[in-house]
Short mmCIF file of C-alpha atoms in Angstrom, two decimals:
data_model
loop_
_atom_site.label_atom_id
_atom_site.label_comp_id
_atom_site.label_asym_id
_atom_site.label_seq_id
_atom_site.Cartn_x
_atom_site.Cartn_y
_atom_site.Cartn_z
CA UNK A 1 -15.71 -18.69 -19.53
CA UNK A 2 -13.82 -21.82 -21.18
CA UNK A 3 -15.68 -24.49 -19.50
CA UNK A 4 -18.65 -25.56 -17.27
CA UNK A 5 -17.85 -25.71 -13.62
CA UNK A 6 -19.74 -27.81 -11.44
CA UNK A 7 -21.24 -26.16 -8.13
CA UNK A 8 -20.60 -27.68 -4.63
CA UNK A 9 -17.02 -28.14 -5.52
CA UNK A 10 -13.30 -25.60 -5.06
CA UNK A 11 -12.87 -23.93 -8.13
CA UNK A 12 -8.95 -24.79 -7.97
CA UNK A 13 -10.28 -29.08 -8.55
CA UNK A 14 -11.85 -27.76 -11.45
CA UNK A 15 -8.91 -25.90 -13.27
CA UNK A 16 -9.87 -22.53 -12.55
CA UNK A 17 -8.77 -19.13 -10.96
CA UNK A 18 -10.65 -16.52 -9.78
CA UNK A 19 -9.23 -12.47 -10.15
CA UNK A 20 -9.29 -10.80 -7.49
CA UNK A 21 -8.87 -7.45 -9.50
CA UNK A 22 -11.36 -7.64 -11.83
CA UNK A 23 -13.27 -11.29 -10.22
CA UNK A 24 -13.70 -13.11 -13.27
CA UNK A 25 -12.52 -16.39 -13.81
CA UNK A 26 -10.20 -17.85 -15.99
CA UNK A 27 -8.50 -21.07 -16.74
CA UNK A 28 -5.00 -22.43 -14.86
CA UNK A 29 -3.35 -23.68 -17.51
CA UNK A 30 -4.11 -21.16 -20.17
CA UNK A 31 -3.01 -18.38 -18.54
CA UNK A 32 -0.54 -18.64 -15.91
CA UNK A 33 0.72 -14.88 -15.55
CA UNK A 34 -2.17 -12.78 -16.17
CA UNK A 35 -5.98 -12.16 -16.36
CA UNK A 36 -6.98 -12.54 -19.80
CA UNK A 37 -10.08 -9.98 -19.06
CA UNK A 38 -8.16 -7.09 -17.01
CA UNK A 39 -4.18 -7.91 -17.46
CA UNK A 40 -3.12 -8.03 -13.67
CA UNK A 41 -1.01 -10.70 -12.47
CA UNK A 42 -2.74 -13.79 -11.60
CA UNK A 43 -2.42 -17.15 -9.26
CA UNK A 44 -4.43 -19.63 -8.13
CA UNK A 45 -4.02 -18.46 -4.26
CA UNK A 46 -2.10 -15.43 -3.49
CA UNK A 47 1.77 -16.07 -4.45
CA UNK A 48 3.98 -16.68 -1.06
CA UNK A 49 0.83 -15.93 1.02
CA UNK A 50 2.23 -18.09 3.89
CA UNK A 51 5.58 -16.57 3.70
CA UNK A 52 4.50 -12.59 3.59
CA UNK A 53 2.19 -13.07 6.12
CA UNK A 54 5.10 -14.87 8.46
CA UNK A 55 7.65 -12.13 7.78
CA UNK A 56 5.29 -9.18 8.49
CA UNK A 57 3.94 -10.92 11.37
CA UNK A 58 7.56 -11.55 12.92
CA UNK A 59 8.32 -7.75 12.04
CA UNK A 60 5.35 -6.57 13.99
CA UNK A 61 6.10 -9.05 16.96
CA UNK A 62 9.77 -7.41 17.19
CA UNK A 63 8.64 -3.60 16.93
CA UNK A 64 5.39 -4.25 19.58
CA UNK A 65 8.27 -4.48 22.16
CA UNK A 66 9.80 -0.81 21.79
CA UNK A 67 6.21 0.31 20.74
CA UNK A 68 5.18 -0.13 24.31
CA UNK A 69 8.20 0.48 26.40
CA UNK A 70 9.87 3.71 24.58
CA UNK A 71 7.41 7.25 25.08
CA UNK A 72 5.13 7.39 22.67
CA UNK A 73 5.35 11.91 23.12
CA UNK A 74 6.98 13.93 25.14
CA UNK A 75 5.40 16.64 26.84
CA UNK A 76 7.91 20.17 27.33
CA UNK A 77 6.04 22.13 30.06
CA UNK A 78 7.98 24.70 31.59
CA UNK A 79 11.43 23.39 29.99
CA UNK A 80 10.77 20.17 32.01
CA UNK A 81 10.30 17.14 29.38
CA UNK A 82 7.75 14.63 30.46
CA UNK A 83 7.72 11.44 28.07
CA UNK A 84 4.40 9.05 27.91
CA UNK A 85 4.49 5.80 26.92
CA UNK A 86 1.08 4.25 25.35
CA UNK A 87 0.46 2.76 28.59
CA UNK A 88 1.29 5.32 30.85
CA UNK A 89 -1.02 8.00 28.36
CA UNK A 90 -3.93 5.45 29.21
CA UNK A 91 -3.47 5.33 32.82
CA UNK A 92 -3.59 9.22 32.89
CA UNK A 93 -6.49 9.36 30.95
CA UNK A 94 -8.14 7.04 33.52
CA UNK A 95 -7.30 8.93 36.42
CA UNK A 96 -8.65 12.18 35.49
CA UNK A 97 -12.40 10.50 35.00
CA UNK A 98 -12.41 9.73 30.87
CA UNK A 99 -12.93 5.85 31.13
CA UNK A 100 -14.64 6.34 27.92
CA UNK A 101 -12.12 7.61 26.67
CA UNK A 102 -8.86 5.66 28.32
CA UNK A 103 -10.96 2.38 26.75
CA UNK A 104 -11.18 3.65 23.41
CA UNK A 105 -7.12 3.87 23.51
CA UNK A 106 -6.39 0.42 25.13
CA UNK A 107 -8.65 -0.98 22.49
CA UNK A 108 -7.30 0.48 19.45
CA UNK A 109 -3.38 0.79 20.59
CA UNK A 110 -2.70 -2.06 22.87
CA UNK A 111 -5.87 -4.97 22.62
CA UNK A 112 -6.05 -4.73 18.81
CA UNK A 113 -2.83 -4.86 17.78
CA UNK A 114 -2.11 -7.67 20.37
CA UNK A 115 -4.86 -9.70 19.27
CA UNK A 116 -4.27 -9.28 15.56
CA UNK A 117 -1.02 -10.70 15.92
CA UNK A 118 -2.14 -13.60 17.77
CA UNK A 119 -5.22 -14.37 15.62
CA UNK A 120 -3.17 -13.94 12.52
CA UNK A 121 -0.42 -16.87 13.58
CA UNK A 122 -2.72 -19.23 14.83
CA UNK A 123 -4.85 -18.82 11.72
CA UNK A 124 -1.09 -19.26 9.79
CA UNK A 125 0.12 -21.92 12.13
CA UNK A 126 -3.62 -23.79 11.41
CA UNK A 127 -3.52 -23.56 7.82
CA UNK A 128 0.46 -24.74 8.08
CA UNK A 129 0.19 -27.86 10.30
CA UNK A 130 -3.42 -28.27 8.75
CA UNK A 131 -5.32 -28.59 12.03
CA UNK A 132 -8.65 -29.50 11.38
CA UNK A 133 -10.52 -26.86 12.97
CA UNK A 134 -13.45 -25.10 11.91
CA UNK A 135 -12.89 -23.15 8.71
CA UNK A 136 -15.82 -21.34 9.37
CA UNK A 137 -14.87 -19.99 12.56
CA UNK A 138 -11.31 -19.33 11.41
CA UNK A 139 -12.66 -17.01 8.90
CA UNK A 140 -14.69 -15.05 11.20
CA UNK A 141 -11.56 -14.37 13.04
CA UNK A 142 -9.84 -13.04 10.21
CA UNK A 143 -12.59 -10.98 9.16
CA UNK A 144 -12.65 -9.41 12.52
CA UNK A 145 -9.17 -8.96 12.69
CA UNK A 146 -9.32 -7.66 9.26
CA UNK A 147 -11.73 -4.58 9.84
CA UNK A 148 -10.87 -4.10 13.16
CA UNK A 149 -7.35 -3.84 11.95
CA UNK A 150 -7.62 0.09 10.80
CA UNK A 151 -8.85 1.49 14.20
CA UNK A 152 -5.33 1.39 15.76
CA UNK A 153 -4.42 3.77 13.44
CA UNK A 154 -6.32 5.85 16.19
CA UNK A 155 -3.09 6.48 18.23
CA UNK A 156 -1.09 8.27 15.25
CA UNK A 157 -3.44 10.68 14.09
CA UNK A 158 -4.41 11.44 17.77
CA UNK A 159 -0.43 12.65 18.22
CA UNK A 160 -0.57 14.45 14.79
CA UNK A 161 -3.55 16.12 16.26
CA UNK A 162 -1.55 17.04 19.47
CA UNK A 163 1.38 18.10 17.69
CA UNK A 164 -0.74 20.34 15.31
CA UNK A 165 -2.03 22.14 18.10
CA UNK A 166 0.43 22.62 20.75
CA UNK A 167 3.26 23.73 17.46
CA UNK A 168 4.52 27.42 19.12
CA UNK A 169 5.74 26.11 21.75
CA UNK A 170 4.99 28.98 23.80
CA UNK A 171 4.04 27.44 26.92
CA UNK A 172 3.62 23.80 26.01
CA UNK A 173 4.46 21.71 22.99
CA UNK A 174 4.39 18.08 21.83
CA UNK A 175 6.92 15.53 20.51
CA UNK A 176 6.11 11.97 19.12
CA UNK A 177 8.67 9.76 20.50
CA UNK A 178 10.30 7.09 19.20
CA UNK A 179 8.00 4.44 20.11
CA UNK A 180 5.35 6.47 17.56
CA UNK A 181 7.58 4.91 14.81
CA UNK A 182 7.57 1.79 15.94
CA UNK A 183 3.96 1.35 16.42
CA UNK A 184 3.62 3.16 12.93
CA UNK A 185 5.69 -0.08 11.85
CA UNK A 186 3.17 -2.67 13.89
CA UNK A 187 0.52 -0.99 12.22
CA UNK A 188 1.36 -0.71 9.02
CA UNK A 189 3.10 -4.52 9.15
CA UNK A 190 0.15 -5.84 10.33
CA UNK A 191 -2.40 -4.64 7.82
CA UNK A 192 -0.01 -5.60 4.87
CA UNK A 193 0.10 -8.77 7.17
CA UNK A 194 -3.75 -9.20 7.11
CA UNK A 195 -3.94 -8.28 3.38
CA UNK A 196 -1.25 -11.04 2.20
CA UNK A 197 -3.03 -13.78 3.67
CA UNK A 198 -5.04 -15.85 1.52
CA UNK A 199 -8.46 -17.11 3.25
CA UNK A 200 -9.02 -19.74 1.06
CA UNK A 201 -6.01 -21.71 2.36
CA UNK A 202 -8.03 -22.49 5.29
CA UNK A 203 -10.28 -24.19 3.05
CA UNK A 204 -7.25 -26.05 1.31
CA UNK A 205 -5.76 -26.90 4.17
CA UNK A 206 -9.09 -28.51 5.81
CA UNK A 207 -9.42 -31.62 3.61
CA UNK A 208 -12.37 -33.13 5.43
CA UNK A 209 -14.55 -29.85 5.52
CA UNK A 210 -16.98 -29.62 2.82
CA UNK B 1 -25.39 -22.43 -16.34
CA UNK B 2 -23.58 -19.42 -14.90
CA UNK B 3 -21.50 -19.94 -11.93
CA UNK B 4 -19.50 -17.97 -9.58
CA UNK B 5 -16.60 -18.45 -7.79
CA UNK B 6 -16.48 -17.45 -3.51
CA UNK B 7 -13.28 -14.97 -3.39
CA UNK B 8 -13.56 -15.85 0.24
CA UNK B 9 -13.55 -19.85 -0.14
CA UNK B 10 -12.40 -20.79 -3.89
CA UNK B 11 -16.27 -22.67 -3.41
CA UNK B 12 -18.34 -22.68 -6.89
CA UNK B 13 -22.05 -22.11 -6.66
CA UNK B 14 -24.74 -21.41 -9.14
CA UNK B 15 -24.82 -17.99 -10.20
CA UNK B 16 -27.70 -16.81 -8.43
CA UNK B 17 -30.95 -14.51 -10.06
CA UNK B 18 -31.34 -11.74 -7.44
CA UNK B 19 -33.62 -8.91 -7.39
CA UNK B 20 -31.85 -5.25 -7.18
CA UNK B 21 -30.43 -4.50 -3.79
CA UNK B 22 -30.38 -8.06 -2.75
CA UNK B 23 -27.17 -9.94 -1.56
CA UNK B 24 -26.36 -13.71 -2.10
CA UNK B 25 -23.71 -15.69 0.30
CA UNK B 26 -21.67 -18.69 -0.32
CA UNK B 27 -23.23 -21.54 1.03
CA UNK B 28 -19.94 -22.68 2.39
CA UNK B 29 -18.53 -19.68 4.26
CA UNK B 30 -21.45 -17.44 4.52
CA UNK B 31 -19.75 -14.72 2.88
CA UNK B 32 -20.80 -12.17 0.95
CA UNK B 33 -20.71 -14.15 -2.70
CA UNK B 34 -22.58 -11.53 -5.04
CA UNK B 35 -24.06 -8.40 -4.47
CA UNK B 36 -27.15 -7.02 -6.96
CA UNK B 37 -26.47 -3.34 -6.66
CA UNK B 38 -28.30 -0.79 -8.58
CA UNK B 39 -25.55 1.89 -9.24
CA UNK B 40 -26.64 5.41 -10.10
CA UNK B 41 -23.32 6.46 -11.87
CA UNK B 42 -24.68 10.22 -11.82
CA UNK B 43 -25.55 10.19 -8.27
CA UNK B 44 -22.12 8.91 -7.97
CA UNK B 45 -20.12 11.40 -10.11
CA UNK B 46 -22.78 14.24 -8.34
CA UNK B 47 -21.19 13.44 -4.84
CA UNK B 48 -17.41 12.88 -5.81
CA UNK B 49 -17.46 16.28 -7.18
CA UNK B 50 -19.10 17.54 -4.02
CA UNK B 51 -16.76 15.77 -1.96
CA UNK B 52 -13.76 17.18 -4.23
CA UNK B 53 -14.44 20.71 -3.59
CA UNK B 54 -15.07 20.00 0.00
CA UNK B 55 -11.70 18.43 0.80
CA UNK B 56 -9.96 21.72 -0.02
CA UNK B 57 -11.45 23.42 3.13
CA UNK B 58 -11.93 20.40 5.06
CA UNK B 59 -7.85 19.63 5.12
CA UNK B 60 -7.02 23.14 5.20
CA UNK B 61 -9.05 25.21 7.57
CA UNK B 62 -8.60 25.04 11.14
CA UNK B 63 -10.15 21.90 13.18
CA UNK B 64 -9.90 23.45 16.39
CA UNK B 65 -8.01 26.10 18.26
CA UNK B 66 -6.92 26.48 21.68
CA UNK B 67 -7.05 29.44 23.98
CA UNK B 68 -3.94 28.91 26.72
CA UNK B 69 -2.91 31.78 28.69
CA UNK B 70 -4.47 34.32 26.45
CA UNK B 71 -2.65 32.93 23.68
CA UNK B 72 -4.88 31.44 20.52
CA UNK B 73 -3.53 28.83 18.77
CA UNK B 74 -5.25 26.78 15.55
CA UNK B 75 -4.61 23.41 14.05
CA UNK B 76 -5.70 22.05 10.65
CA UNK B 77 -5.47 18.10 9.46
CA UNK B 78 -2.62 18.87 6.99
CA UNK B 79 -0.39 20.76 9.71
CA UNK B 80 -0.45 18.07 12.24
CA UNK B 81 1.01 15.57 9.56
CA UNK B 82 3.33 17.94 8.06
CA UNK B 83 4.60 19.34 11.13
CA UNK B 84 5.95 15.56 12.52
CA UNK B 85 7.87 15.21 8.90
CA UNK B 86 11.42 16.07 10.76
CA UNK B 87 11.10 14.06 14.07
CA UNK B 88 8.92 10.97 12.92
CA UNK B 89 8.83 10.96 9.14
CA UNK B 90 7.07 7.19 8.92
CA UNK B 91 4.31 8.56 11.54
CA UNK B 92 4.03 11.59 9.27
CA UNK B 93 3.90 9.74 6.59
CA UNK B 94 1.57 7.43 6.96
CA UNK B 95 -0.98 10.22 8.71
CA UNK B 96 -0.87 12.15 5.60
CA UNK B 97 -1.44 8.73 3.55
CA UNK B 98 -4.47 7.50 5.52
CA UNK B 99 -6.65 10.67 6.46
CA UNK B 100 -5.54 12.87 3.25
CA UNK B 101 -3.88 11.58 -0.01
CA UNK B 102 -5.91 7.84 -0.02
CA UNK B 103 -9.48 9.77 0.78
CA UNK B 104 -8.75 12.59 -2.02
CA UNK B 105 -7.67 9.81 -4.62
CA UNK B 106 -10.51 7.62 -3.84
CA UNK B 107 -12.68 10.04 -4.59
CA UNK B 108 -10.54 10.94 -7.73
CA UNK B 109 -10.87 7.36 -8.91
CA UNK B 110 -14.44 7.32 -8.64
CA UNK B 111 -15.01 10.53 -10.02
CA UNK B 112 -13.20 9.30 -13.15
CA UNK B 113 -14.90 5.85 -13.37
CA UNK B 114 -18.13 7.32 -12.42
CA UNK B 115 -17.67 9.96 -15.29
CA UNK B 116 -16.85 7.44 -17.77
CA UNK B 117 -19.84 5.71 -16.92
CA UNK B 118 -21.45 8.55 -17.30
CA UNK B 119 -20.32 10.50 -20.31
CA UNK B 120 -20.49 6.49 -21.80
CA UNK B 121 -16.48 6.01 -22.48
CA UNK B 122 -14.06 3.54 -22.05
CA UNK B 123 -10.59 5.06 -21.99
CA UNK B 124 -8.29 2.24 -21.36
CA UNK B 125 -7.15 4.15 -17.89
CA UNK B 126 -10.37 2.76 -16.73
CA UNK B 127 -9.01 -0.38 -15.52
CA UNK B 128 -6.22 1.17 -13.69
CA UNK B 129 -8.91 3.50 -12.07
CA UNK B 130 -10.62 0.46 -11.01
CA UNK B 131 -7.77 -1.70 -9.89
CA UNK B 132 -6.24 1.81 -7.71
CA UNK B 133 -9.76 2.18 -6.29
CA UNK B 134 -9.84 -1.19 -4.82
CA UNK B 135 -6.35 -0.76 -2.70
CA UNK B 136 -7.33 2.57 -1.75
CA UNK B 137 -10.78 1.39 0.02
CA UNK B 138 -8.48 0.10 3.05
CA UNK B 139 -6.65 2.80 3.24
CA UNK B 140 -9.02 5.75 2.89
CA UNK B 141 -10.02 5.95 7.07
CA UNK B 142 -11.50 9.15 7.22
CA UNK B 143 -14.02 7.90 10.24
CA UNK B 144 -11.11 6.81 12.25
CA UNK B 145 -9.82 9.98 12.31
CA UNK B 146 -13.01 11.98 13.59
CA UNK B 147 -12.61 9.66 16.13
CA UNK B 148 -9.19 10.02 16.81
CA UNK B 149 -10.12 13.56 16.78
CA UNK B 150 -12.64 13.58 19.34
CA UNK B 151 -9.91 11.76 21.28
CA UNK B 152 -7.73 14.67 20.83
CA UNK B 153 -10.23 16.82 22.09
CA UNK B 154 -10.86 14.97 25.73
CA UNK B 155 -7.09 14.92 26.07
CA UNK B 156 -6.73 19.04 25.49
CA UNK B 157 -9.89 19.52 28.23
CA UNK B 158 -7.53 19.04 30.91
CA UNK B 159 -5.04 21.90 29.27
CA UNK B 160 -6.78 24.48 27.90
CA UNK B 161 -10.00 25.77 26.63
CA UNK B 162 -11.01 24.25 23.25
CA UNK B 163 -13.65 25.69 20.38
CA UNK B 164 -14.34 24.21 17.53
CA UNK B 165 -13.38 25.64 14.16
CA UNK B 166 -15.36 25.78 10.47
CA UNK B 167 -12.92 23.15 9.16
CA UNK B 168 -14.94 20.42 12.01
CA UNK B 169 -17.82 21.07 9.78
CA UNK B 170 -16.45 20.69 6.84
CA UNK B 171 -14.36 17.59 7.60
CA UNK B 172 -17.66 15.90 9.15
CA UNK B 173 -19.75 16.54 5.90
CA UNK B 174 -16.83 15.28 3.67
CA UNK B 175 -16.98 12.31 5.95
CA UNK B 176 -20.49 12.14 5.27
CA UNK B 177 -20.28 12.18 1.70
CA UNK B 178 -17.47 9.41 1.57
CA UNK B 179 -19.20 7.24 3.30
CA UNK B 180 -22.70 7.68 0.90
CA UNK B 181 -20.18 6.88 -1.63
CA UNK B 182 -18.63 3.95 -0.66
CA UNK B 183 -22.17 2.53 0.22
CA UNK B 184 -23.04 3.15 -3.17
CA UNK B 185 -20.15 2.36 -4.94
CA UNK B 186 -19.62 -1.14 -6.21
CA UNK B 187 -16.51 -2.47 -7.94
CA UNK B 188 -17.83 -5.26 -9.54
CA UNK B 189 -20.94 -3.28 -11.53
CA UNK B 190 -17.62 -1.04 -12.62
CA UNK B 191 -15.65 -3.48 -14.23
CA UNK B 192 -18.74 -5.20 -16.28
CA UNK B 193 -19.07 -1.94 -17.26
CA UNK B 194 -15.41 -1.58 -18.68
CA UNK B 195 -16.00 -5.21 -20.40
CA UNK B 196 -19.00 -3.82 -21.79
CA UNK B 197 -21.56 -6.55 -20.45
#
């Protein structure tokens, strides 16, 4: 530690990074490529935070669309192919008396994925255009969004599971479609998404919060 | 007078004196600002191992099998990933990636740093160990796949008769195990270690 920072106050006034590798911190202007205690790259906020999250965030926007419409599997029964698309694998589910169940999957493939996308750009439009909301609350949101983020993963392991077991194809056997690799790319896009965004912009960009 | 910078808010606060197992938030954001963990690297290392040795059956013995038409058929956690690799290698992909390779390294990496603790060495891997560990946390999601599993299961009721195998077991104690882990596991008592404070 080079100097003596002052509580109360951003540690980016005061000269001074934090890793987030190794969370020490280290002076700005002495060392502007790496930690001096661990070696990783350094920067004051995440580099192009704004811009990664935007272009992962449009990617996931444009592959939601074919995620939902396109079958997600297809079902061969008797030689007779019978594709499901998210939705339509919910709606089955419902009928045959699993609401549990049928929730579980709207949740984690069609609610959370949704949502993340729209809590991500409003928290990326509010740090842009520097609305002066509470910071507070737009943190809680993206901590939310961050853990809830993982579940939706839900969806692809359930079709690996279903492909696992129904492999012979003797009487019945599973396909993923071609809307699993789309929603593999909404779900992957948007955790990257979640990761690249730097939290303490919404503190930057609030300039009358304390 | 030691401060400490919020990862959460860039905010600087006074570094705070907190008894063992206590847990200090930034008086800005209310986020977690310091945790006083007391980290028992051999309890650590203990359960890695365990959980090393566990992974082996737990990926490779049959989940579940079905009985449809007088015909048996089992499926493990590794076949279901593999078996996608021609039709939807991204969905294959990333299966194998979040419910196999990420939970085996993590456990890897904390093995190692946990050893080193340990057998008191600082091999200058460490710090890769320790950065590798912290990307792997979000990707290791072992608990979303014994839900996604008993998913699975509700959706084969309505096909065919379904038992559960000795690799269930197996799988739900390694779960077990990771999560004891990652409760005890703290990053930050890791790398003061590797700078020797």
């Amino acid at each position: 530690m080079s100097k003596l920072l002052k509580p109360g106050i951003s540690a980016m006034q005061q000269g001074t990074q934090l890793c987030r590798v190794c969370t020490m911190d280290s002076s700005i202007s002495a060392n502007t490529t790496h930690c001096p205690y661990c070696g990783s790259p350094i920067s004051v906020r995440i580099k192009h935070s704004q811009q990664k999250t935007w272009a992962l965030l449009l990617t996931a926007m444009v592959f939601i669309i074919p995620a939902n419409l396109y079958p997600i599997t297809y079902l061969l029964k008797n030689s007779t192919l019978y594709p499901d698309t998210i939705f339509s694998g919910i709606i089955s589910l419902f009928e045959s008396g699993m609401i549990g169940i049928a929730l579980i999957v709207f949740i984690a493939s069609i609610l959370v994925p949704i949502l993340k996308i729209i809590a991500l750009s409003f928290i990326s439009l509010a740090v842009h255009f520097q609305w002066q909301l509470s910071p507070k609350k737009q943190l809680f949101a993206f901590k939310i969004v961050d853990w809830v983020g993982r579940w939706s993963v839900l969806d692809l392991f359930v079709i690996s599971i279903m492909v696992a077991v129904f492999d012979k194809g003797n009487f019945l056997s599973v396909y993923p479609g071609i809307a699993a690799t789309s929603f593999t790319v909404v779900v992957i896009t948007t955790l990257f998404a979640a990761q690249s965004f730097d939290t303490r912009l919404i503190w930057d960009a609030n300039t009358n919060a304390k | 007078m030691q401060t400490i910078i919020c990862s959460h808010c860039d905010l600087v606060s006074q570094k705070p004196i907190l008894a063992p197992g206590y847990v200090a938030k930034c008086a800005r954001c209310e986020r977690i600002l310091y945790k006083n963990k007391a980290v028992n690297a051999n309890k650590l290392f203990a359960l890695s191992i365990t959980a090393l040795l566990i992974c082996i059956p737990a990926f490779s013995s049959p989940l579940i099998s079905i009985h449809l038409l007088g015909v048996t058929e089992e499926a493990n956690l590794l076949q279901g990933a593999i078996m996608m690799i021609d039709i939807a290698p991204l969905v294959s992909f990333v299966v194998l990636f979040c419910a196999v390779v990420a939970p085996t390294l993590l456990t890897v990496c904390i093995a190692f740093s946990s050893g080193c603790v340990v057998f008191n060495k600082r091999p200058s891997l460490l710090n890769s160990v320790l950065k590798l560990t912290a990307i792997l946390f979000h990707w290791s999601m072992l608990e979303v796949y014994l839900v996604s599993f008993m998913v699975a299961v509700f959706k084969l009721i309505s096909y065919a008769d379904v038992y559960f195998n000795s690799g269930l077991y197996f799988f739900v104690a390694l779960l077990i195990l990771n999560m004891t882990m990652l409760c005890e596991y703290s990053n930050t008592k890791y790398w003061e270690y590797s700078r020797n404070e």
